[in-house]
Amino acid sequence: MTDFVADSGRVQRSGPIAPRSALAKLATALLISIPLILTIDVLSAAVALALEIPLLLLAGLRAKEFWLRTAVLWIAAPLSAVTIALYGAASGTVHFEWFVVRISDGSLALAAATAVRVLAIGLPAIVLFVTVDPTDLADDLAQRARLPARFVIGALAGMRMLGLLADDWRALALARRARGVADQGRIRRGIGMAFALFVLAIRRGSSLATAMEARGFGGPGARSWARPSRWDVGDTVLVVIGMLIPAAAIAAAVVFGTWNFILGPSVAG
């Protein structure tokens, strides 16, 4: 169960993985996804997905939030499987054929592997990033990954401004309706509002850049940080888990002869 506590505008979660370093979560998501991208076989993806379940449960998301956040994956996975099954490369026994549609053993196997692979790569990435606070990520990237502070702070400011776009859109819609110009011409109205929102975003960005420069955010000297980036044993354990999951998945695929390396020869027999 997740506890939401307001702390300076932040959302705190009670899951064991939620308080971990943002950089550790980013590294774990990358370590899990990159090896799985290199192969298309159902066994490695299924093993990885099964091993990811504890991570998903310990992330601190409520059931409703989890399903809402990952809904796009549960829609994309079966749709991609259907597409591959109908139009994928045919091999083995052909079960159905019409025009460009050809369903065979090979296309069905590839479709199943694709669907499970989408879930195995996407679920941990979404769940881990949901619990990442942008400010924590900026602190970790600048202090531990040693990225340029000016770039990191600028990106953080831009991410903070993204949340205002929805509010600006609603304000524009209400203003146009109050002036009586929002009752017809839905397409024309949408284009006009999009252009107005674009202009408003440019003006806000210019003002923000001027304010940040005035406060010394673009200075060439060494920068101090209000909150030092932390890294403890739990963060190391999370990264190690992110290494073990794809390693176990790949090992299982190689042992059982299903490894299908997309950039070279496979070991499937």
Short mmCIF file of C-alpha atoms in Angstrom, two decimals, residues 12-261:
data_model
loop_
_atom_site.label_atom_id
_atom_site.label_comp_id
_atom_site.label_asym_id
_atom_site.label_seq_id
_atom_site.Cartn_x
_atom_site.Cartn_y
_atom_site.Cartn_z
CA GLN A 12 6.37 10.41 -1.05
CA ARG A 13 5.73 6.67 -1.43
CA SER A 14 6.24 3.99 1.16
CA GLY A 15 7.52 1.21 -1.11
CA PRO A 16 11.06 -0.06 -0.37
CA ILE A 17 12.23 0.94 -3.85
CA ALA A 18 10.59 4.38 -3.88
CA PRO A 19 13.18 6.15 -1.66
CA ARG A 20 16.13 4.76 -3.60
CA SER A 21 18.40 7.07 -5.57
CA ALA A 22 16.98 8.39 -8.82
CA LEU A 23 20.23 7.49 -10.58
CA ALA A 24 19.99 3.92 -9.25
CA LYS A 25 16.47 3.60 -10.67
CA LEU A 26 17.60 4.99 -14.02
CA ALA A 27 20.55 2.59 -14.14
CA THR A 28 18.35 -0.37 -13.17
CA ALA A 29 15.80 0.38 -15.90
CA LEU A 30 18.58 0.65 -18.51
CA LEU A 31 20.33 -2.51 -17.33
CA ILE A 32 17.10 -4.48 -17.61
CA SER A 33 16.03 -3.15 -20.99
CA ILE A 34 19.25 -3.07 -23.04
CA PRO A 35 19.99 -6.84 -23.00
CA LEU A 36 16.35 -7.66 -23.77
CA ILE A 37 16.46 -5.38 -26.81
CA LEU A 38 19.17 -7.57 -28.31
CA THR A 39 17.06 -10.72 -28.52
CA ILE A 40 13.58 -11.66 -29.68
CA ASP A 41 12.57 -14.88 -27.95
CA VAL A 42 9.70 -15.56 -25.64
CA LEU A 43 11.72 -17.42 -22.98
CA SER A 44 14.16 -14.65 -22.08
CA ALA A 45 11.36 -12.06 -22.01
CA ALA A 46 9.13 -14.32 -19.89
CA VAL A 47 11.92 -15.05 -17.39
CA ALA A 48 12.74 -11.35 -17.12
CA LEU A 49 9.07 -10.45 -16.67
CA ALA A 50 8.66 -13.04 -13.91
CA LEU A 51 11.75 -11.78 -12.09
CA GLU A 52 10.55 -8.19 -12.38
CA ILE A 53 7.34 -8.85 -10.45
CA PRO A 54 8.98 -8.24 -7.01
CA LEU A 55 10.32 -4.91 -8.27
CA LEU A 56 6.86 -3.90 -9.45
CA LEU A 57 5.28 -4.87 -6.14
CA LEU A 58 7.90 -3.08 -4.03
CA ALA A 59 7.86 0.17 -6.03
CA GLY A 60 5.10 1.64 -3.85
CA LEU A 61 2.41 2.23 -6.47
CA ARG A 62 -1.22 1.66 -5.64
CA ALA A 63 -3.08 -0.79 -7.86
CA LYS A 64 -5.13 1.93 -9.56
CA GLU A 65 -2.07 4.06 -10.26
CA PHE A 66 -0.15 1.07 -11.59
CA TRP A 67 -2.84 0.12 -14.10
CA LEU A 68 -3.35 3.73 -15.20
CA ARG A 69 0.36 4.35 -15.68
CA THR A 70 0.96 1.12 -17.60
CA ALA A 71 -2.30 1.04 -19.57
CA VAL A 72 -0.54 1.98 -22.80
CA LEU A 73 1.68 -1.11 -22.53
CA TRP A 74 -1.25 -3.47 -21.99
CA ILE A 75 -2.78 -2.02 -25.16
CA ALA A 76 0.42 -1.88 -27.22
CA ALA A 77 1.59 -5.41 -26.40
CA PRO A 78 -1.41 -7.31 -27.87
CA LEU A 79 -1.69 -4.91 -30.81
CA SER A 80 1.96 -5.44 -31.71
CA ALA A 81 1.50 -9.20 -31.35
CA VAL A 82 -1.47 -9.18 -33.73
CA THR A 83 0.47 -7.15 -36.29
CA ILE A 84 3.48 -9.47 -36.14
CA ALA A 85 1.28 -12.56 -36.32
CA LEU A 86 -0.44 -11.30 -39.48
CA TYR A 87 2.49 -9.73 -41.31
CA GLY A 88 5.63 -11.18 -39.72
CA ALA A 89 8.16 -13.32 -41.59
CA ALA A 90 6.61 -16.70 -42.31
CA SER A 91 8.36 -19.93 -41.34
CA GLY A 92 7.23 -23.43 -40.52
CA THR A 93 3.64 -24.46 -41.12
CA VAL A 94 1.42 -21.80 -42.67
CA HIS A 95 -2.00 -21.82 -41.00
CA PHE A 96 -3.69 -19.04 -42.93
CA GLU A 97 -2.81 -17.01 -45.99
CA TRP A 98 -4.66 -14.23 -47.80
CA PHE A 99 -3.14 -11.43 -49.87
CA VAL A 100 -0.32 -9.99 -47.70
CA VAL A 101 -1.57 -11.75 -44.54
CA ARG A 102 0.25 -14.96 -43.70
CA ILE A 103 -0.05 -16.66 -40.30
CA SER A 104 2.55 -19.33 -39.65
CA ASP A 105 4.33 -21.01 -36.76
CA GLY A 106 7.20 -18.58 -37.08
CA SER A 107 5.03 -15.45 -37.09
CA LEU A 108 3.02 -16.70 -34.10
CA ALA A 109 6.19 -17.41 -32.11
CA LEU A 110 7.57 -14.01 -33.02
CA ALA A 111 4.28 -12.36 -32.05
CA ALA A 112 4.31 -13.99 -28.61
CA ALA A 113 7.94 -13.00 -28.07
CA THR A 114 7.21 -9.42 -29.10
CA ALA A 115 4.25 -9.03 -26.75
CA VAL A 116 6.10 -10.39 -23.72
CA ARG A 117 9.18 -8.39 -24.65
CA VAL A 118 7.21 -5.12 -24.72
CA LEU A 119 5.95 -5.81 -21.20
CA ALA A 120 9.32 -6.95 -19.87
CA ILE A 121 11.05 -3.80 -21.11
CA GLY A 122 8.30 -1.27 -20.54
CA LEU A 123 6.86 -2.20 -17.14
CA PRO A 124 9.99 -1.71 -15.01
CA ALA A 125 10.90 1.46 -16.90
CA ILE A 126 7.50 3.07 -16.27
CA VAL A 127 7.14 1.87 -12.67
CA LEU A 128 10.65 2.94 -11.67
CA PHE A 129 10.40 6.36 -13.34
CA VAL A 130 7.02 7.10 -11.73
CA THR A 131 8.74 7.17 -8.33
CA VAL A 132 11.58 9.45 -9.52
CA ASP A 133 11.41 13.08 -8.45
CA PRO A 134 12.85 15.38 -11.16
CA THR A 135 14.84 17.39 -8.61
CA ASP A 136 16.43 14.24 -7.18
CA LEU A 137 17.30 13.07 -10.67
CA ALA A 138 18.90 16.42 -11.47
CA ASP A 139 20.94 16.29 -8.25
CA ASP A 140 22.17 12.78 -9.04
CA LEU A 141 23.00 13.54 -12.67
CA ALA A 142 24.99 16.65 -11.76
CA GLN A 143 26.72 15.40 -8.61
CA ARG A 144 27.30 11.72 -9.39
CA ALA A 145 27.10 11.39 -13.18
CA ARG A 146 29.07 14.66 -13.46
CA LEU A 147 26.88 16.11 -16.19
CA PRO A 148 27.19 19.88 -16.75
CA ALA A 149 25.23 21.69 -14.06
CA ARG A 150 23.91 24.30 -16.48
CA PHE A 151 22.44 21.64 -18.76
CA VAL A 152 20.94 19.67 -15.86
CA ILE A 153 19.34 22.69 -14.20
CA GLY A 154 17.95 23.92 -17.52
CA ALA A 155 16.43 20.51 -18.23
CA LEU A 156 14.95 20.42 -14.73
CA ALA A 157 13.37 23.84 -15.21
CA GLY A 158 11.89 22.70 -18.52
CA MET A 159 10.44 19.55 -16.92
CA ARG A 160 8.87 21.65 -14.18
CA MET A 161 7.22 23.86 -16.79
CA LEU A 162 5.64 20.90 -18.62
CA GLY A 163 3.06 20.52 -15.89
CA LEU A 164 1.78 24.03 -16.59
CA LEU A 165 0.82 23.30 -20.20
CA ALA A 166 -2.39 21.51 -19.25
CA ASP A 167 -3.40 24.38 -16.95
CA ASP A 168 -2.63 26.90 -19.70
CA TRP A 169 -4.73 24.94 -22.18
CA ARG A 170 -7.71 24.93 -19.83
CA ALA A 171 -7.27 28.66 -19.14
CA LEU A 172 -7.16 29.42 -22.86
CA ALA A 173 -10.29 27.35 -23.46
CA LEU A 174 -12.19 29.18 -20.70
CA ALA A 175 -11.00 32.57 -21.96
CA ARG A 176 -12.12 31.84 -25.52
CA ARG A 177 -15.46 30.54 -24.32
CA ALA A 178 -15.97 33.68 -22.21
CA ARG A 179 -15.39 35.77 -25.35
CA GLY A 180 -17.85 33.64 -27.30
CA VAL A 181 -15.37 32.25 -29.84
CA ALA A 182 -15.30 28.63 -28.69
CA ASP A 183 -18.74 27.37 -29.67
CA GLN A 184 -18.01 26.15 -33.21
CA GLY A 185 -15.19 25.26 -35.56
CA ARG A 186 -13.52 22.66 -33.34
CA ILE A 187 -10.54 22.07 -35.64
CA ARG A 188 -9.95 25.77 -36.23
CA ARG A 189 -10.30 26.43 -32.52
CA GLY A 190 -7.79 23.73 -31.67
CA ILE A 191 -5.21 25.09 -34.11
CA GLY A 192 -5.66 28.61 -32.72
CA MET A 193 -5.30 27.43 -29.14
CA ALA A 194 -2.22 25.38 -29.99
CA PHE A 195 -0.56 28.43 -31.55
CA ALA A 196 -1.48 30.59 -28.55
CA LEU A 197 -0.09 27.95 -26.20
CA PHE A 198 3.12 27.82 -28.24
CA VAL A 199 3.57 31.60 -28.00
CA LEU A 200 2.81 31.52 -24.27
CA ALA A 201 5.39 28.76 -23.73
CA ILE A 202 8.07 30.76 -25.57
CA ARG A 203 7.35 33.85 -23.49
CA ARG A 204 7.45 31.88 -20.24
CA GLY A 205 10.67 30.17 -21.29
CA SER A 206 12.32 33.51 -22.09
CA SER A 207 11.26 34.94 -18.74
CA LEU A 208 12.48 31.86 -16.92
CA ALA A 209 15.85 31.94 -18.71
CA THR A 210 16.32 35.62 -17.81
CA ALA A 211 15.42 34.96 -14.18
CA MET A 212 17.80 32.00 -13.95
CA GLU A 213 20.65 33.99 -15.49
CA ALA A 214 19.98 36.85 -13.04
CA ARG A 215 20.27 34.41 -10.15
CA GLY A 216 23.58 33.03 -11.35
CA PHE A 217 22.48 29.66 -12.68
CA GLY A 218 24.66 30.12 -15.76
CA GLY A 219 27.81 31.06 -13.88
CA PRO A 220 31.09 29.38 -14.87
CA GLY A 221 32.28 28.70 -11.32
CA ALA A 222 31.77 25.62 -9.17
CA ARG A 223 28.20 25.22 -7.97
CA SER A 224 27.05 24.32 -4.50
CA TRP A 225 24.02 22.10 -3.98
CA ALA A 226 21.30 22.49 -1.39
CA ARG A 227 20.81 18.73 -1.16
CA PRO A 228 23.85 16.47 -1.54
CA SER A 229 23.22 13.38 -3.64
CA ARG A 230 23.18 10.23 -1.56
CA TRP A 231 24.01 6.64 -2.41
CA ASP A 232 23.76 3.77 0.05
CA VAL A 233 23.81 -0.01 0.11
CA GLY A 234 20.17 -0.22 -0.96
CA ASP A 235 20.95 1.66 -4.16
CA THR A 236 23.82 -0.72 -4.94
CA VAL A 237 21.56 -3.70 -4.31
CA LEU A 238 18.95 -2.29 -6.69
CA VAL A 239 21.53 -1.87 -9.46
CA VAL A 240 22.84 -5.39 -8.87
CA ILE A 241 19.28 -6.71 -9.18
CA GLY A 242 18.99 -4.80 -12.45
CA MET A 243 22.07 -6.69 -13.68
CA LEU A 244 20.96 -10.11 -12.45
CA ILE A 245 17.49 -10.05 -14.05
CA PRO A 246 18.65 -9.79 -17.70
CA ALA A 247 21.62 -12.07 -16.97
CA ALA A 248 19.27 -14.81 -15.72
CA ALA A 249 16.91 -14.26 -18.66
CA ILE A 250 19.70 -14.49 -21.25
CA ALA A 251 21.24 -17.50 -19.52
CA ALA A 252 17.90 -19.33 -19.60
CA ALA A 253 17.47 -18.56 -23.30
CA VAL A 254 20.99 -19.77 -24.14
CA VAL A 255 20.65 -22.96 -22.08
CA PHE A 256 17.34 -23.91 -23.67
CA GLY A 257 18.44 -22.91 -27.17
CA THR A 258 15.96 -20.10 -27.75
CA TRP A 259 18.42 -17.19 -27.81
CA ASN A 260 17.74 -15.16 -30.94
CA PHE A 261 20.31 -12.39 -31.27
#
